[in-house]
Amino acid sequence: MAADPKLTATEKARIAGLVARMCKRDLAGPGVHQDDLQRRVDRILDGARERENKAQR
């Protein structure tokens, strides 16, 4: 897996919000579904990687 990209302030804030929601769901119990939030975090990281690759070209 590639190294984590450098994130913008907006991306950091979006990920922080999603992580907070994940923590809140975790308090509800261990069987609570969190894959949807993890996919959203992954999409943000993928977008940041693409942005960095475009900037390097």
PDB file of C-alpha atoms in Angstrom:
ATOM      1  CA  MET A   1       0.000   0.000   0.000  1.00  0.00           C
ATOM      2  CA  ALA A   2       1.245   3.467  -0.823  1.00  0.00           C
ATOM      3  CA  ALA A   3       2.238   5.949   1.835  1.00  0.00           C
ATOM      4  CA  ASP A   4      -0.502   8.188   3.151  1.00  0.00           C
ATOM      5  CA  PRO A   5      -0.789  11.361   1.097  1.00  0.00           C
ATOM      6  CA  LYS A   6      -0.484  14.865   2.477  1.00  0.00           C
ATOM      7  CA  LEU A   7      -4.017  15.963   3.320  1.00  0.00           C
ATOM      8  CA  THR A   8      -5.595  19.372   2.905  1.00  0.00           C
ATOM      9  CA  ALA A   9      -7.393  21.035   5.822  1.00  0.00           C
ATOM     10  CA  THR A  10     -10.768  20.093   4.317  1.00  0.00           C
ATOM     11  CA  GLU A  11      -9.794  16.446   3.942  1.00  0.00           C
ATOM     12  CA  LYS A  12      -8.517  16.353   7.519  1.00  0.00           C
ATOM     13  CA  ALA A  13     -11.765  17.840   8.806  1.00  0.00           C
ATOM     14  CA  ARG A  14     -13.901  15.385   6.812  1.00  0.00           C
ATOM     15  CA  ILE A  15     -11.893  12.415   8.049  1.00  0.00           C
ATOM     16  CA  ALA A  16     -12.032  13.693  11.633  1.00  0.00           C
ATOM     17  CA  GLY A  17     -15.815  13.939  11.403  1.00  0.00           C
ATOM     18  CA  LEU A  18     -16.092  10.423  10.033  1.00  0.00           C
ATOM     19  CA  VAL A  19     -13.786   9.038  12.714  1.00  0.00           C
ATOM     20  CA  ALA A  20     -15.929  10.730  15.363  1.00  0.00           C
ATOM     21  CA  ARG A  21     -19.008   9.033  13.900  1.00  0.00           C
ATOM     22  CA  MET A  22     -17.151   5.710  13.901  1.00  0.00           C
ATOM     23  CA  CYS A  23     -16.305   6.165  17.595  1.00  0.00           C
ATOM     24  CA  LYS A  24     -19.901   6.999  18.388  1.00  0.00           C
ATOM     25  CA  ARG A  25     -21.079   3.869  16.596  1.00  0.00           C
ATOM     26  CA  ASP A  26     -18.476   1.802  18.424  1.00  0.00           C
ATOM     27  CA  LEU A  27     -19.993   2.897  21.733  1.00  0.00           C
ATOM     28  CA  ALA A  28     -23.291   1.390  20.575  1.00  0.00           C
ATOM     29  CA  GLY A  29     -21.728  -2.059  20.537  1.00  0.00           C
ATOM     30  CA  PRO A  30     -19.213  -4.263  18.791  1.00  0.00           C
ATOM     31  CA  GLY A  31     -21.671  -5.580  16.197  1.00  0.00           C
ATOM     32  CA  VAL A  32     -22.536  -2.186  14.690  1.00  0.00           C
ATOM     33  CA  HIS A  33     -21.816  -1.865  10.962  1.00  0.00           C
ATOM     34  CA  GLN A  34     -19.074   0.690  10.180  1.00  0.00           C
ATOM     35  CA  ASP A  35     -17.952  -0.341   6.708  1.00  0.00           C
ATOM     36  CA  ASP A  36     -19.825   2.522   5.055  1.00  0.00           C
ATOM     37  CA  LEU A  37     -17.855   5.116   7.017  1.00  0.00           C
ATOM     38  CA  GLN A  38     -14.573   3.302   6.369  1.00  0.00           C
ATOM     39  CA  ARG A  39     -15.292   3.321   2.620  1.00  0.00           C
ATOM     40  CA  ARG A  40     -15.856   7.083   2.769  1.00  0.00           C
ATOM     41  CA  VAL A  41     -12.503   7.587   4.520  1.00  0.00           C
ATOM     42  CA  ASP A  42     -10.839   5.376   1.909  1.00  0.00           C
ATOM     43  CA  ARG A  43     -12.386   7.445  -0.898  1.00  0.00           C
ATOM     44  CA  ILE A  44     -11.059  10.666   0.628  1.00  0.00           C
ATOM     45  CA  LEU A  45      -7.562   9.145   0.883  1.00  0.00           C
ATOM     46  CA  ASP A  46      -7.762   7.864  -2.702  1.00  0.00           C
ATOM     47  CA  GLY A  47      -8.735  11.324  -3.912  1.00  0.00           C
ATOM     48  CA  ALA A  48      -5.797  12.842  -2.041  1.00  0.00           C
ATOM     49  CA  ARG A  49      -3.426  10.311  -3.620  1.00  0.00           C
ATOM     50  CA  GLU A  50      -4.762  11.161  -7.083  1.00  0.00           C
ATOM     51  CA  ARG A  51      -4.323  14.871  -6.377  1.00  0.00           C
ATOM     52  CA  GLU A  52      -0.706  14.319  -5.333  1.00  0.00           C
ATOM     53  CA  ASN A  53       0.000  12.192  -8.408  1.00  0.00           C
ATOM     54  CA  LYS A  54      -1.403  14.894 -10.684  1.00  0.00           C
ATOM     55  CA  ALA A  55       0.694  17.540  -8.937  1.00  0.00           C
ATOM     56  CA  GLN A  56       3.882  15.496  -9.464  1.00  0.00           C
ATOM     57  CA  ARG A  57       3.355  15.197 -13.216  1.00  0.00           C
TER      58      ARG A  57
END
